Short mmCIF file of C-alpha atoms in Angstrom, two decimals:
data_model
loop_
_atom_site.label_atom_id
_atom_site.label_comp_id
_atom_site.label_asym_id
_atom_site.label_seq_id
_atom_site.Cartn_x
_atom_site.Cartn_y
_atom_site.Cartn_z
CA GLN A 7 -0.16 0.18 -0.10
CA THR A 8 1.83 3.30 -1.34
CA VAL A 9 1.61 6.25 0.85
CA VAL A 10 1.83 9.84 -0.10
CA THR A 11 3.09 12.20 2.56
CA GLN A 12 3.39 15.64 3.74
CA GLU A 13 4.34 17.97 6.48
CA PRO A 14 1.05 17.88 8.22
CA SER A 15 1.52 21.58 8.84
CA LEU A 16 3.99 24.91 8.34
CA THR A 17 3.52 28.48 9.49
CA VAL A 18 5.21 31.10 7.73
CA SER A 19 5.33 34.87 8.36
CA PRO A 20 3.32 37.43 5.65
CA GLY A 21 5.74 37.96 2.61
CA GLY A 22 7.82 35.16 3.00
CA THR A 23 8.55 31.51 1.07
CA VAL A 24 7.46 28.90 2.16
CA THR A 25 8.33 25.23 0.02
CA LEU A 26 5.37 22.03 0.86
CA THR A 27 6.63 18.67 0.08
CA CYS A 28 5.11 15.31 -1.23
CA ALA A 29 6.88 12.34 -0.31
CA SER A 30 6.50 8.71 -2.11
CA SER A 31 6.68 5.41 -0.08
CA SER A 32 7.86 3.71 -3.02
CA GLY A 33 10.54 5.80 -4.33
CA ILE A 34 11.36 9.16 -6.19
CA VAL A 35 9.47 11.04 -7.12
CA THR A 36 9.38 12.15 -11.21
CA SER A 37 6.82 13.92 -13.41
CA GLY A 38 5.64 10.82 -14.46
CA TYR A 39 3.36 10.80 -11.18
CA TYR A 40 1.80 13.85 -12.20
CA PRO A 41 2.03 15.73 -9.20
CA ASN A 42 -1.10 17.85 -8.22
CA TRP A 43 -1.56 20.64 -5.60
CA PHE A 44 -5.00 22.07 -4.26
CA GLN A 45 -5.68 24.32 -1.56
CA GLN A 46 -8.42 23.89 0.71
CA LYS A 47 -10.30 26.88 3.16
CA PRO A 48 -13.02 25.46 5.51
CA GLY A 49 -15.72 24.57 4.31
CA GLN A 50 -15.11 24.94 0.53
CA ALA A 51 -14.34 22.53 -1.99
CA PRO A 52 -10.67 22.38 -3.02
CA ARG A 53 -8.97 24.47 -5.70
CA PRO A 54 -6.76 23.01 -7.85
CA LEU A 55 -3.20 24.85 -7.98
CA ILE A 56 -0.73 22.92 -10.24
CA TYR A 57 -1.03 19.78 -12.14
CA SER A 58 1.88 18.00 -13.55
CA THR A 59 4.03 19.54 -11.49
CA ASN A 60 4.72 22.69 -12.74
CA ASN A 61 1.75 23.65 -14.50
CA LYS A 62 -0.55 26.42 -13.27
CA HIS A 63 -4.19 27.19 -14.23
CA SER A 64 -5.62 29.68 -15.43
CA TRP A 65 -7.25 31.06 -11.46
CA THR A 66 -3.66 30.44 -10.15
CA PRO A 67 -1.98 33.07 -8.61
CA ALA A 68 2.04 33.44 -9.61
CA ARG A 69 2.82 33.08 -5.52
CA PHE A 70 2.51 29.82 -6.12
CA SER A 71 4.71 27.63 -8.18
CA GLY A 72 5.70 23.70 -8.78
CA SER A 73 8.52 21.82 -8.77
CA LEU A 74 10.24 18.34 -7.93
CA LEU A 75 12.97 19.59 -5.43
CA GLY A 76 15.42 15.84 -4.57
CA VAL A 77 13.14 13.31 -4.12
CA LYS A 78 9.31 14.82 -3.48
CA ALA A 79 7.40 16.97 -5.83
CA ALA A 80 6.73 20.77 -4.12
CA LEU A 81 5.27 23.77 -3.90
CA THR A 82 6.89 26.77 -3.36
CA LEU A 83 4.81 29.79 -2.30
CA SER A 84 6.63 33.09 -2.22
CA GLY A 85 5.39 36.06 -0.90
CA VAL A 86 2.53 34.45 1.26
CA GLN A 87 -0.44 36.67 1.48
CA PRO A 88 -2.51 36.24 5.24
CA GLU A 89 -5.48 34.70 2.28
CA ASP A 90 -2.95 31.36 1.80
CA GLU A 91 -3.72 30.36 5.83
CA ALA A 92 -5.09 26.64 4.72
CA GLU A 93 -5.06 23.29 4.24
CA TYR A 94 -2.93 22.39 0.53
CA TYR A 95 -3.37 18.44 -0.45
CA CYS A 96 -0.73 17.02 -3.38
CA LEU A 97 -1.87 14.41 -5.26
CA LEU A 98 0.08 11.36 -6.89
CA TYR A 99 -0.72 8.86 -9.63
CA TYR A 100 0.34 5.85 -9.99
CA ASN A 101 -0.33 4.36 -12.85
CA GLY A 102 -3.50 6.27 -13.65
CA ALA A 103 -4.76 5.92 -10.09
CA GLY A 104 -4.35 8.81 -7.73
CA ILE A 105 -3.21 8.87 -4.24
CA PHE A 106 -3.86 12.23 -1.86
CA GLY A 107 -1.34 13.10 0.24
CA GLY A 108 -2.40 13.63 4.03
CA GLY A 109 -2.42 17.33 3.60
CA THR A 110 -0.08 20.58 5.38
CA LYS A 111 -2.37 22.92 7.14
CA LEU A 112 -0.37 26.31 6.99
CA THR A 113 -0.38 28.96 8.51
CA VAL A 114 -0.07 32.58 8.09
CA LEU A 115 1.33 34.26 11.35
CA GLU B 2 -18.90 27.90 -17.94
CA VAL B 3 -18.12 24.44 -16.52
CA GLN B 4 -20.82 22.87 -14.60
CA LEU B 5 -20.28 20.18 -12.48
CA LEU B 6 -23.36 18.69 -10.42
CA GLU B 7 -24.05 15.74 -8.25
CA SER B 8 -26.90 13.74 -7.58
CA GLY B 9 -27.51 10.54 -5.74
CA GLY B 10 -26.00 10.85 -2.49
CA GLY B 11 -28.30 9.98 0.71
CA LEU B 12 -28.39 7.63 3.57
CA VAL B 13 -27.88 3.80 2.87
CA GLN B 14 -27.49 0.78 5.41
CA PRO B 15 -24.28 -0.78 5.94
CA GLY B 16 -23.72 -3.89 2.69
CA GLY B 17 -26.65 -1.49 0.89
CA SER B 18 -25.55 -0.06 -2.74
CA LEU B 19 -26.10 3.56 -4.60
CA ARG B 20 -25.61 5.47 -7.87
CA LEU B 21 -24.33 8.68 -7.47
CA SER B 22 -24.49 10.87 -10.95
CA CYS B 23 -22.37 13.87 -11.76
CA SER B 24 -23.97 16.33 -14.71
CA ALA B 25 -21.89 17.58 -17.07
CA SER B 26 -22.98 21.37 -18.97
CA GLY B 27 -20.10 24.16 -20.58
CA PHE B 28 -17.35 21.43 -21.52
CA THR B 29 -17.52 18.99 -24.47
CA PHE B 30 -17.66 16.82 -21.70
CA SER B 31 -16.66 13.22 -24.16
CA SER B 32 -13.60 14.76 -24.23
CA TYR B 33 -12.11 14.92 -20.89
CA ALA B 34 -11.21 12.39 -18.40
CA MET B 35 -13.30 12.66 -15.33
CA SER B 36 -13.05 11.35 -11.26
CA TRP B 37 -14.35 10.54 -8.59
CA VAL B 38 -12.95 12.34 -4.74
CA ARG B 39 -15.06 12.02 -1.77
CA GLN B 40 -13.77 14.06 1.35
CA ALA B 41 -15.01 12.23 4.43
CA PRO B 42 -16.47 14.38 7.85
CA GLY B 43 -13.00 16.45 8.87
CA LYS B 44 -10.83 14.40 6.97
CA GLY B 45 -8.48 14.86 4.48
CA LEU B 46 -9.19 13.95 0.45
CA GLU B 47 -9.05 10.93 -0.68
CA TRP B 48 -9.07 10.10 -4.37
CA VAL B 49 -11.33 7.52 -5.49
CA SER B 50 -12.28 6.84 -9.07
CA ALA B 51 -11.40 7.71 -12.83
CA VAL B 52 -12.01 7.32 -16.36
CA ALA B 53 -9.84 8.20 -19.37
CA GLY B 54 -11.18 7.40 -22.71
CA SER B 55 -11.76 2.99 -22.16
CA SER B 56 -10.55 2.90 -19.11
CA THR B 57 -10.44 2.60 -15.70
CA PHE B 58 -9.39 3.60 -12.46
CA TYR B 59 -10.12 2.95 -9.06
CA ALA B 60 -8.71 3.66 -5.18
CA ASP B 61 -7.45 -0.04 -3.48
CA SER B 62 -10.19 0.64 -1.05
CA VAL B 63 -13.54 0.40 -3.81
CA LYS B 64 -11.86 -2.05 -5.27
CA GLY B 65 -14.20 -4.97 -6.54
CA ARG B 66 -17.50 -2.79 -5.10
CA PHE B 67 -17.34 0.52 -6.94
CA THR B 68 -17.87 0.91 -10.78
CA ILE B 69 -17.21 4.35 -12.72
CA SER B 70 -18.94 5.04 -15.74
CA ARG B 71 -20.01 7.16 -18.07
CA ASP B 72 -22.72 7.78 -20.76
CA ASN B 73 -21.46 11.13 -22.96
CA SER B 74 -24.94 11.17 -24.39
CA LYS B 75 -26.05 12.44 -21.28
CA ASN B 76 -23.23 14.02 -19.83
CA THR B 77 -23.32 11.93 -17.18
CA LEU B 78 -20.36 10.05 -15.12
CA TYR B 79 -21.57 7.72 -12.64
CA LEU B 80 -19.96 5.76 -9.50
CA GLN B 81 -21.99 2.55 -9.37
CA MET B 82 -21.18 1.73 -5.48
CA ASN B 83 -22.13 -1.49 -3.57
CA SER B 84 -21.89 -3.86 -0.62
CA LEU B 85 -21.16 -0.22 0.92
CA ARG B 86 -19.42 0.42 4.85
CA ALA B 87 -19.14 3.15 7.00
CA GLU B 88 -16.27 3.78 6.05
CA ASP B 89 -17.51 5.11 3.06
CA THR B 90 -19.07 7.63 4.79
CA ALA B 91 -18.02 11.26 2.79
CA LEU B 92 -18.93 14.03 0.98
CA TYR B 93 -18.21 12.91 -2.97
CA SER B 94 -17.37 15.14 -5.62
CA CYS B 95 -16.89 14.74 -9.31
CA ALA B 96 -13.82 16.18 -10.94
CA LYS B 97 -13.37 17.32 -14.97
CA GLY B 98 -9.73 17.22 -15.90
CA PRO B 99 -7.81 19.12 -17.77
CA THR B 100 -7.11 19.82 -21.04
CA GLY B 101 -4.69 18.01 -22.45
CA SER B 102 -3.84 15.93 -20.29
CA TRP B 103 -5.30 12.59 -18.92
CA VAL B 104 -4.79 12.35 -15.20
CA GLY B 105 -5.99 15.66 -12.98
CA LEU B 106 -8.76 17.35 -11.41
CA GLU B 107 -9.30 20.74 -12.80
CA TYR B 108 -13.20 21.70 -11.76
CA TRP B 109 -15.09 20.12 -8.96
CA GLY B 110 -18.97 19.71 -8.14
CA GLN B 111 -19.71 20.69 -4.86
CA GLY B 112 -20.81 16.92 -4.09
CA THR B 113 -23.30 14.83 -2.66
CA LEU B 114 -23.48 13.78 0.67
CA VAL B 115 -23.47 9.53 1.39
CA THR B 116 -23.71 8.20 4.68
CA VAL B 117 -23.56 4.77 5.73
CA SER B 118 -25.23 3.91 8.34
CA SER B 119 -28.01 1.57 10.17
#
């Protein structure tokens, strides 16, 4: 049973930069896992941010970027805004079947 | 404007069945991969199933119990859920894949709630 792991929580100051990561128990995360990232605020539906490692949706703010970092997928927020406080989920695909990470609660303080 | 509207949720007893529907509009339905995702109350997201072309994919937790299908003439996605368990209780949302990609979740519906309880 493959497990996708994210940091449970991170804290960042407004205007700062933070990197969230997404690891796979099966080994190195590559572009072939088509990493996706989603933002979810309480009571709201998830909002897609990044697909296929580093592609932004039309609504994704420029301060969000996706990449591969070492053996993991990564989501970097540069110039963090108070409204970026939320839960962030990564999604990896294994031969067509997806597995979400447990989520990272990002606090902007 | 892309719109996805789920229906068919409700209260069902353990071991029972339910069929969810997702009515799509605002895009060429037949051209896109479609998925189901669920979220149990207070919990994280769980990918459930997807259909891309003629291929279907399932999470291990639902394999053999759930069946995804689509009717392109009706612009509708389905999820047939059998042998339901308490742990299947969740908000079920359908999602459209991105343009040019067979994986991913670009647009989401608001979801339909499934409660499995006696």
